[in-house]
Coordinates of C-alpha atoms (C1' of nucleotides) in Angstrom, one line a residue:
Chain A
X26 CA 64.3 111.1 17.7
X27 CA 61.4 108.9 17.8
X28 CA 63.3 105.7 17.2
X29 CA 64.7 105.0 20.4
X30 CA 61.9 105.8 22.6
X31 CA 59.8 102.8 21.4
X32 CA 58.4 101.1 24.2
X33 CA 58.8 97.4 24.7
X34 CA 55.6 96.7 23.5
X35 CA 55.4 98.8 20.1
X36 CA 58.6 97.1 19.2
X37 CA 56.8 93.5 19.8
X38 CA 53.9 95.0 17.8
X39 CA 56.2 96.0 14.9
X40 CA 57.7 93.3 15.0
X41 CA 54.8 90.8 14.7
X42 CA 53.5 92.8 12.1
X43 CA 56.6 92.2 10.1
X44 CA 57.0 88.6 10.5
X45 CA 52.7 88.3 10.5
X46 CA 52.8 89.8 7.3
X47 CA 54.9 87.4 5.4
X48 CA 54.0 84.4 6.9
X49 CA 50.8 84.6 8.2
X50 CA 49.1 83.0 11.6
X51 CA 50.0 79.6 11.2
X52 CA 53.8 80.6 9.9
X53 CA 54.8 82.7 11.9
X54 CA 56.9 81.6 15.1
X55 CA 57.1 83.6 18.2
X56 CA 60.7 82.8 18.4
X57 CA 61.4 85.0 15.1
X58 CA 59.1 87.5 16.3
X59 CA 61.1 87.9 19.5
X60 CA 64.5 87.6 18.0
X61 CA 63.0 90.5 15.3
X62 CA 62.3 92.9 17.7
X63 CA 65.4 91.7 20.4
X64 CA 63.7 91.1 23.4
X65 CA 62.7 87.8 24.8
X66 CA 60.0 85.1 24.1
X67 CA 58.9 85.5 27.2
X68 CA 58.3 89.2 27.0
X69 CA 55.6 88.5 24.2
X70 CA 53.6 86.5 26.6
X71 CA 53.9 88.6 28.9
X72 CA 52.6 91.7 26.9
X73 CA 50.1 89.7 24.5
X74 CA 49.5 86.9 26.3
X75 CA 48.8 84.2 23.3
X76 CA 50.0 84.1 19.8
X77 CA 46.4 84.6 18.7
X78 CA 45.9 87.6 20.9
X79 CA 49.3 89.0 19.7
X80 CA 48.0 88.1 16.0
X81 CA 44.5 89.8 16.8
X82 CA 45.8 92.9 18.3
X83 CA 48.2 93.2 14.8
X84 CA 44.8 92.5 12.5
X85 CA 42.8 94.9 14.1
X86 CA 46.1 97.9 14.0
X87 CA 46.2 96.8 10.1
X88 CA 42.6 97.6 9.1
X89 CA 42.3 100.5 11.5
X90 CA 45.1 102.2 9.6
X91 CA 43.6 101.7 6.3
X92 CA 40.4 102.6 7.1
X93 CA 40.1 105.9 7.7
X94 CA 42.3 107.0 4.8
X95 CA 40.1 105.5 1.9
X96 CA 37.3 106.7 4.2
X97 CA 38.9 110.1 3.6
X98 CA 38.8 109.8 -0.2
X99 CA 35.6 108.6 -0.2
X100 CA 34.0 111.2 1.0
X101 CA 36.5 114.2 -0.1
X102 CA 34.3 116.6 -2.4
X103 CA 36.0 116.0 -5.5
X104 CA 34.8 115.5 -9.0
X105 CA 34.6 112.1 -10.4
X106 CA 37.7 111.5 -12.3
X107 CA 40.0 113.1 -9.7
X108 CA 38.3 111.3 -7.1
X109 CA 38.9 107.9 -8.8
X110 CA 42.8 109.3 -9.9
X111 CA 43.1 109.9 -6.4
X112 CA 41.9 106.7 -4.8
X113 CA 43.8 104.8 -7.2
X114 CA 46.9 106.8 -5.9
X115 CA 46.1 106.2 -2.4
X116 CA 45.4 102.6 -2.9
X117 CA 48.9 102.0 -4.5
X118 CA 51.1 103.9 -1.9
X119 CA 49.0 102.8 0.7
X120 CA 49.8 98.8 0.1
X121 CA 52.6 98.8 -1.8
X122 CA 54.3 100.6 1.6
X123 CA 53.2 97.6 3.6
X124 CA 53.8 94.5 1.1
X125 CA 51.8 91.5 2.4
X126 CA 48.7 93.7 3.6
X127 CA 46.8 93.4 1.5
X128 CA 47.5 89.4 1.1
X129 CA 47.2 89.3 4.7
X130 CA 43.7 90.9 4.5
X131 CA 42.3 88.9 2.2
X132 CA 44.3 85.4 3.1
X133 CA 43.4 85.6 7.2
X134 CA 39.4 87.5 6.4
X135 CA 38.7 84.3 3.5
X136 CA 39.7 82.1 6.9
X137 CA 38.2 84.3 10.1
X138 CA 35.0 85.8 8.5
X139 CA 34.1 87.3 12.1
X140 CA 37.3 89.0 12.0
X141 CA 35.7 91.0 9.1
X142 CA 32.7 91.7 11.1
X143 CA 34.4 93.1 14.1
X144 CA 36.7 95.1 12.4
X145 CA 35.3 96.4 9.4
X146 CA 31.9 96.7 9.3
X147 CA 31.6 97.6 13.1
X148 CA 32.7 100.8 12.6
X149 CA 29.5 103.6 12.6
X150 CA 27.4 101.7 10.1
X151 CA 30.5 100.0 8.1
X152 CA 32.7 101.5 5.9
X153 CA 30.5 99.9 2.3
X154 CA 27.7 101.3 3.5
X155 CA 28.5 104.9 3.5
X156 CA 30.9 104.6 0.5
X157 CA 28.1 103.5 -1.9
X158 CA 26.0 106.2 -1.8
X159 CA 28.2 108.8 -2.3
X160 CA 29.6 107.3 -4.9
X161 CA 26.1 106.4 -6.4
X162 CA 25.0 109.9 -6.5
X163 CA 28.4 111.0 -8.0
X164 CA 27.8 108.4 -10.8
X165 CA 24.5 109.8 -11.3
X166 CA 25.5 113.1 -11.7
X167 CA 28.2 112.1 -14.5
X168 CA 25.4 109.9 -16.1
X169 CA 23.0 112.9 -16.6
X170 CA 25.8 115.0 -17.2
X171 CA 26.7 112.2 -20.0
X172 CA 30.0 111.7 -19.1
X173 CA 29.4 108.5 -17.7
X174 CA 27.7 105.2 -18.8
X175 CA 24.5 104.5 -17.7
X176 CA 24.9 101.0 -16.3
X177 CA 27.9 101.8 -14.5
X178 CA 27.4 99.9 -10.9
X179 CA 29.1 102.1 -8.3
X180 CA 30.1 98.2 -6.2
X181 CA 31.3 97.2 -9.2
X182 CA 33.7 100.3 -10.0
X183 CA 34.8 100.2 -6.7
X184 CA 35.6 96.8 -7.2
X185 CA 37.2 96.9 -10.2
X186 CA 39.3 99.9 -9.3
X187 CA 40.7 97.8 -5.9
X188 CA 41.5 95.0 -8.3
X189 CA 43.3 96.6 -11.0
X190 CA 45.4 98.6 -8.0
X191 CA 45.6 95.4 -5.7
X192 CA 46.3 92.4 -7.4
X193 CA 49.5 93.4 -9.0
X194 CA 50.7 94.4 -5.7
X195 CA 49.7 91.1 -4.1
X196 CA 50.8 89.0 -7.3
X197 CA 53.8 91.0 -7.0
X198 CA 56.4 88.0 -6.5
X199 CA 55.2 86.3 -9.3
X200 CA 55.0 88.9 -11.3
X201 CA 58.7 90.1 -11.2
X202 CA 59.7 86.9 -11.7
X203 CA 57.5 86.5 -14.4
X204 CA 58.2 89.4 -16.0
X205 CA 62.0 89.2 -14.8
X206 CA 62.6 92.8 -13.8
X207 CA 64.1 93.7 -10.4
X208 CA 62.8 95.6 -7.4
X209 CA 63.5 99.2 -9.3
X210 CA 61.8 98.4 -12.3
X211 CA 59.4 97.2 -10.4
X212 CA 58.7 100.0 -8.3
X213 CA 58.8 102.4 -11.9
X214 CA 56.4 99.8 -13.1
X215 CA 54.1 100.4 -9.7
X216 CA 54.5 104.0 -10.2
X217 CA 53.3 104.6 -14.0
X218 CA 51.0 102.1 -13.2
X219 CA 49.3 105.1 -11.1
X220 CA 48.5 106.8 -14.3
X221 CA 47.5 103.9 -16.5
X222 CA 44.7 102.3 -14.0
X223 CA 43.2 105.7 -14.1
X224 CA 43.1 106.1 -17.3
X225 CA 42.0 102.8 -17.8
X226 CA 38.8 103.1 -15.7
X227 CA 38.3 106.4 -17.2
X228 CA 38.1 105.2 -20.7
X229 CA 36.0 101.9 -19.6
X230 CA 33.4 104.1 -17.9
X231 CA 32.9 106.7 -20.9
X232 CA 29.9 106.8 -22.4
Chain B
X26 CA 32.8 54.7 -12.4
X27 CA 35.1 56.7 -12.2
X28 CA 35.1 57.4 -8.1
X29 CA 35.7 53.8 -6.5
X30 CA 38.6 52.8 -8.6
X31 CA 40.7 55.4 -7.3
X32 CA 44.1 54.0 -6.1
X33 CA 45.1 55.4 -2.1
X34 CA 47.9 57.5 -4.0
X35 CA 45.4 59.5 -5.6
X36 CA 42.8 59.8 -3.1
X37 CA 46.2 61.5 -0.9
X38 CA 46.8 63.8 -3.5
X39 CA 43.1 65.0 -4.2
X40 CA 42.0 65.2 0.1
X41 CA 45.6 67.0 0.3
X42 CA 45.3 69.9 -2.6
X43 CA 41.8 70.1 -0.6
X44 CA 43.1 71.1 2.6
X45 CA 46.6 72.6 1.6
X46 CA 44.2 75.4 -0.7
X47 CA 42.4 76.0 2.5
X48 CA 44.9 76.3 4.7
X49 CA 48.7 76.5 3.4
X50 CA 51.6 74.4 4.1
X51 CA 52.1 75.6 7.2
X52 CA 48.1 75.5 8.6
X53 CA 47.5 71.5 7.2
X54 CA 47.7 68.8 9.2
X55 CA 49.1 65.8 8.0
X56 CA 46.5 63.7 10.2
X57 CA 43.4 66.1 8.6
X58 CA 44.7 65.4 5.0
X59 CA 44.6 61.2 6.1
X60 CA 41.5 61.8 7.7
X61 CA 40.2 63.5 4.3
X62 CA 41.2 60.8 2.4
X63 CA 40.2 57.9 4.3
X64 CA 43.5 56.5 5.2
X65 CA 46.1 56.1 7.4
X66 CA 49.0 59.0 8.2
X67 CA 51.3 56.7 7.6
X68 CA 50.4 56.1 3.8
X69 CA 50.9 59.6 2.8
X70 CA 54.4 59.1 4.2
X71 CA 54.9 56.1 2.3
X72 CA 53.5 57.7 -1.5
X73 CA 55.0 61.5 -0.8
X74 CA 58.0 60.9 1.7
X75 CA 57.2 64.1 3.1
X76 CA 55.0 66.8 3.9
X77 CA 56.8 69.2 2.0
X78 CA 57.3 66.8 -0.9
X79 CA 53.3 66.0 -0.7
X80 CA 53.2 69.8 -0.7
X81 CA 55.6 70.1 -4.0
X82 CA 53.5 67.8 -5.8
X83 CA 50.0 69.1 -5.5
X84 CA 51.5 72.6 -6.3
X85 CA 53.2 71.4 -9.3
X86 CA 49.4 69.6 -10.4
X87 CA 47.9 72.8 -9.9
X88 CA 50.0 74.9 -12.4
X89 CA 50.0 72.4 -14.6
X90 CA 45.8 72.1 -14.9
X91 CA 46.0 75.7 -15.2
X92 CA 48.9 76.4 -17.7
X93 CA 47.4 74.3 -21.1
X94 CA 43.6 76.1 -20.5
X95 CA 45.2 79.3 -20.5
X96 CA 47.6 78.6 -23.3
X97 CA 45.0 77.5 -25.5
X98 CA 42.9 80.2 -24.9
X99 CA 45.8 82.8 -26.1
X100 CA 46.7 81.1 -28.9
X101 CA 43.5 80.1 -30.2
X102 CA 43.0 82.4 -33.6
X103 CA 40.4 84.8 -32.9
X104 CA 39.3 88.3 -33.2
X105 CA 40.9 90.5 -30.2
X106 CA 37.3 90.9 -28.5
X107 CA 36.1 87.1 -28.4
X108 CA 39.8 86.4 -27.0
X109 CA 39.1 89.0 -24.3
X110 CA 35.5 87.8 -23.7
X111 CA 37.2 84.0 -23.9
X112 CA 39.9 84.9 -21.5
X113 CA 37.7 86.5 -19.0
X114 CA 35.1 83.7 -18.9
X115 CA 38.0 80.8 -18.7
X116 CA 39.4 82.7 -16.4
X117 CA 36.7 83.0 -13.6
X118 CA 34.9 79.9 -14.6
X119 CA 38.2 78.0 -14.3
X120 CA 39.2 79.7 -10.7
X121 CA 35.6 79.8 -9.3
X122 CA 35.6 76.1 -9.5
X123 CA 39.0 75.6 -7.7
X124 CA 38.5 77.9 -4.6
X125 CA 41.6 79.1 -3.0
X126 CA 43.7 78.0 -5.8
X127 CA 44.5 81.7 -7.4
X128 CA 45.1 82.7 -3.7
X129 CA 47.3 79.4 -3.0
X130 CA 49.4 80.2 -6.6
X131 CA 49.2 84.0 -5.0
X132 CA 50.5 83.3 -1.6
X133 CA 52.6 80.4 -1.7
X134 CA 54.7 81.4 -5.2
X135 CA 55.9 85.0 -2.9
X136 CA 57.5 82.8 -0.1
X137 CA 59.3 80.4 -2.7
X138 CA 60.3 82.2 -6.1
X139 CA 62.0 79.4 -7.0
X140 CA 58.8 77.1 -7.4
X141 CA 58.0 79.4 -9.6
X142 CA 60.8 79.1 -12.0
X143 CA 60.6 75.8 -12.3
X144 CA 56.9 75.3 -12.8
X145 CA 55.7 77.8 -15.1
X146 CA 58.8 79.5 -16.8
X147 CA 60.2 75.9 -17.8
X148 CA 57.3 75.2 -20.1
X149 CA 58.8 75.5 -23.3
X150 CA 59.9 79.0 -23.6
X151 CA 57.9 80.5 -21.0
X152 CA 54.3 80.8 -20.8
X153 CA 54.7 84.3 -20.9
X154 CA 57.1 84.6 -23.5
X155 CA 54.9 83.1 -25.4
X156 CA 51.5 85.0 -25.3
X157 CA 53.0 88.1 -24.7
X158 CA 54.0 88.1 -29.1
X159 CA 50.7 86.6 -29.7
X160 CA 48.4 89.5 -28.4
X161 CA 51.0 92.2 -29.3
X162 CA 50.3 91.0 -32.9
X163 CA 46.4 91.4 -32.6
X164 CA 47.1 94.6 -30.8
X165 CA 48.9 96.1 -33.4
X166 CA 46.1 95.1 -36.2
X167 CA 43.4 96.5 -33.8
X168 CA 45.4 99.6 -33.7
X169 CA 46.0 100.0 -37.5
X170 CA 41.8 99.2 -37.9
X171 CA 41.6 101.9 -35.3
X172 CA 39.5 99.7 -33.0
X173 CA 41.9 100.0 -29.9
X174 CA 43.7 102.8 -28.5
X175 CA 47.3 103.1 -29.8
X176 CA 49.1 103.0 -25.9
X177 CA 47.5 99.9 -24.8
X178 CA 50.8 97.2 -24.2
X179 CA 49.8 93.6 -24.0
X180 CA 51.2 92.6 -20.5
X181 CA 49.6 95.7 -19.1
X182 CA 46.2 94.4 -20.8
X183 CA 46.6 90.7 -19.7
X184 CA 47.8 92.0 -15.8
X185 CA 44.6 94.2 -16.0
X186 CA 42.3 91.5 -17.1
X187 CA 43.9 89.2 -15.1
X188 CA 43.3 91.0 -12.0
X189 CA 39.4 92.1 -12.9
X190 CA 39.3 88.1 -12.9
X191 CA 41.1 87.2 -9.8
X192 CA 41.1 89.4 -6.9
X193 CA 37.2 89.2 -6.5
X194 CA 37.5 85.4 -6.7
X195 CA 40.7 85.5 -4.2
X196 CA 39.1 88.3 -1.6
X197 CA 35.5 86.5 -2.4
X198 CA 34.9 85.6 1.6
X199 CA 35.9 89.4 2.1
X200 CA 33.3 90.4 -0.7
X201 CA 30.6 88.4 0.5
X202 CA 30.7 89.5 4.5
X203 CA 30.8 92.8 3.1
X204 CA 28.2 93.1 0.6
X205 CA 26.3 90.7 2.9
X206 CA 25.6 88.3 0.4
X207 CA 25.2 84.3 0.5
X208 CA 26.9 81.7 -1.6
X209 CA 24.0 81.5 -4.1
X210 CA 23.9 85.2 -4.7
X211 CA 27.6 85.4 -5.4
X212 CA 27.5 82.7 -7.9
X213 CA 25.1 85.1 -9.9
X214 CA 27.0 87.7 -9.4
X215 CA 30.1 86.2 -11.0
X216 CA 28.0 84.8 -13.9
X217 CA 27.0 88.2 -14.2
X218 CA 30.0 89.6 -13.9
X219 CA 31.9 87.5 -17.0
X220 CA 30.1 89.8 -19.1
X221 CA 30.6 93.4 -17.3
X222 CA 34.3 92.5 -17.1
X223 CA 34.6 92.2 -20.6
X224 CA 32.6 95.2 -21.5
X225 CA 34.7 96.8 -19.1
X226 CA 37.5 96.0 -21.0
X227 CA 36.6 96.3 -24.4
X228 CA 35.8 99.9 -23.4
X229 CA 38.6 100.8 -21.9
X230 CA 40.7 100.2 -25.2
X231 CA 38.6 101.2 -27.2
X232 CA 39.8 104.6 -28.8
Chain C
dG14 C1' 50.7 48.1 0.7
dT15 C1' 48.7 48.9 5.1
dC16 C1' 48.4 49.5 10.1
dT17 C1' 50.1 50.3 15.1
dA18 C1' 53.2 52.1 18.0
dT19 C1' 56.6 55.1 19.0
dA20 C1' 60.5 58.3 18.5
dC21 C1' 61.7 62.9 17.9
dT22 C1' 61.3 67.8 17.1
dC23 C1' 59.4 72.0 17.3
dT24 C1' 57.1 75.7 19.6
dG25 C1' 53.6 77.9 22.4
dA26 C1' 53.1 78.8 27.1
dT27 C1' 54.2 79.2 32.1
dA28 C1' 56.8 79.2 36.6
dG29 C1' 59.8 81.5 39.2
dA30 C1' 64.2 84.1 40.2
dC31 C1' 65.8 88.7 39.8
Chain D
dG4 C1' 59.4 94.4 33.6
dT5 C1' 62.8 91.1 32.1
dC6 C1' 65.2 86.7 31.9
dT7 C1' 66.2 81.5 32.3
dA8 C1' 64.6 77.1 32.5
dT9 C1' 61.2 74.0 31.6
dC10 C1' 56.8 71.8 30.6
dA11 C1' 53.1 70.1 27.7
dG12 C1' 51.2 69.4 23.5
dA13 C1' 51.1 69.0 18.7
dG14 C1' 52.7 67.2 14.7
dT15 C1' 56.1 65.0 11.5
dA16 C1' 58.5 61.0 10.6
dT17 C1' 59.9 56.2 11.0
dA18 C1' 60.4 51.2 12.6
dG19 C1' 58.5 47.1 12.3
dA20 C1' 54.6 43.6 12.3
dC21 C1' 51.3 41.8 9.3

DNA sequence: GTCTATACTCTGATAGAC
DNA sequence: GTCTATCAGAGTATAGAC
């Protein structure tokens, strides 16, 4: 039902997002992207006005869709573990349903540091800075409760969790190939994976 | 001594792994990389034929710096926790100094598989192949001594390590904006973090 | 081996008819 | 809003003199 009534426009978007995705700013041709979503070169112009624009408007959709929904976990009143178990869940699904954003993130951020700025940090006193204290207080609540190390860093959890979840996803290429499995093991793989990061981090910050 | 007697071939290759880590195959300019190097565009036609040739051959150097280190590191006989602590510290010491490399093996190794194949997999058996016996082995002691947790599978330990490593050094312009820190800070913070990574890891399989 | 000049291709962008 | 045709610029590649 909802297919068919895509505007001009959201199709252009989808499609850019596609073709952005896997091959990045410089990559990417606006022919493919027109041909993707079958309607004209022109029509991109027309609705965009530049490639950069066009590439801007797909950035700024990309983070604004993830944002909110690790926001969401961040601040959900659960304990600890399940909090972790469950950000670790969300972080998974969440890029391994759009392969190439999270390289896109980091690839086009390392290059347009501004891009960051705008986007990320902008929004009501940045997404970091309301994260860390919650989960600093959580951590010190599982430290006197002595179920948690004492020199447990909440930055650093954080950023071990998203790299244990995110490079595997982003590495994922090589890593089939590596490996040799095919795209259903690898998804199995992806999927057990849930369970073995959290347990991981679980065991790593136990007193 | 070492810096004037460099022949023009080389000088191409070294400006051209320069800008092709910054900026991909597709974002480097042919006239940049010249520029770089001091030297006409015409030369790196002459040595390399090609952009994408150029492009082969600097890819090929980089795997091939990396592959031996690594090697040597896995197969080196020692206890299961200085390998870890080994690993991790060759590992960010050895991608820290070649910025945008992990994310250039990342990026560029998902758009051709086949690079892949050819570069790392060749090597004798398989670089993987390989290790993946080696710490297997140690696991399997370290298990029987009851000093690691009896589900810990070596690929899943080396991915996991291998990502604690990496994705900070690969989202590190990401990290920085965020955390709002300056270059000098973040190389303290990656010294630091040699040794919370291994902790982190040692504790996490430990029973 | 190195340089200059140039050919050729690709692609982002626009003008203008409908 | 959509399409065709076309331009302008950038960038890779090569020919040919030295």
């Amino acid at each position: 039902m909802t297919s068919k009534k895509e505007t001009t426009e959201e199709k252009i978007l989808e499609s850019a997002k596609k073709i952005f995705y896997q091959k990045g700013l410089k990559g990417a041709r606006m022919q493919e992207i027109a041909d993707d979503a079958g309607v004209n070169k022109a029509m991109l112009h027309y609705y965009f006005r530049s490639k950069d624009k066009l590439f801007d408007k797909v950035f700024e959709q990309s983070v604004q869709s993830v944002t909110p929904v690790l926001m969401n976990v961040f601040l959900k009143e659960t304990e600890l573990d399940a909090k972790i178990n469950n950000l670790v869940e969300i972080l998974i699904d969440l890029f391994l349903k759009e392969p190439y954003l999270s390289n896109f993130i980091v690839n086009e951020l390392s290059q347009n540091p501004d891009k960051l700025y705008r986007n990320v940090m902008d929004s009501e006193g940045g997404l970091i800075g309301q994260i860390i204290p919650v989960i600093n207080e959580q951590l010190q609540v599982g430290i006197e409760k002595g179920i948690v190390k004492d020199d447990i860093k909440p930055a650093e959890l954080i950023l071990n969790i998203m790299s244990l979840c995110l490079l595997p996803i982003m590495a994922q290429g090589v890593l089939q190939q590596t490996l040799g499995i095919d795209d259903d093991r690898m998804d199995r793989f992806m999927e057990k994976r849930k369970q073995t990061v959290t347990k991981f981090v679980l065991a790593a910050i136990q007193p």
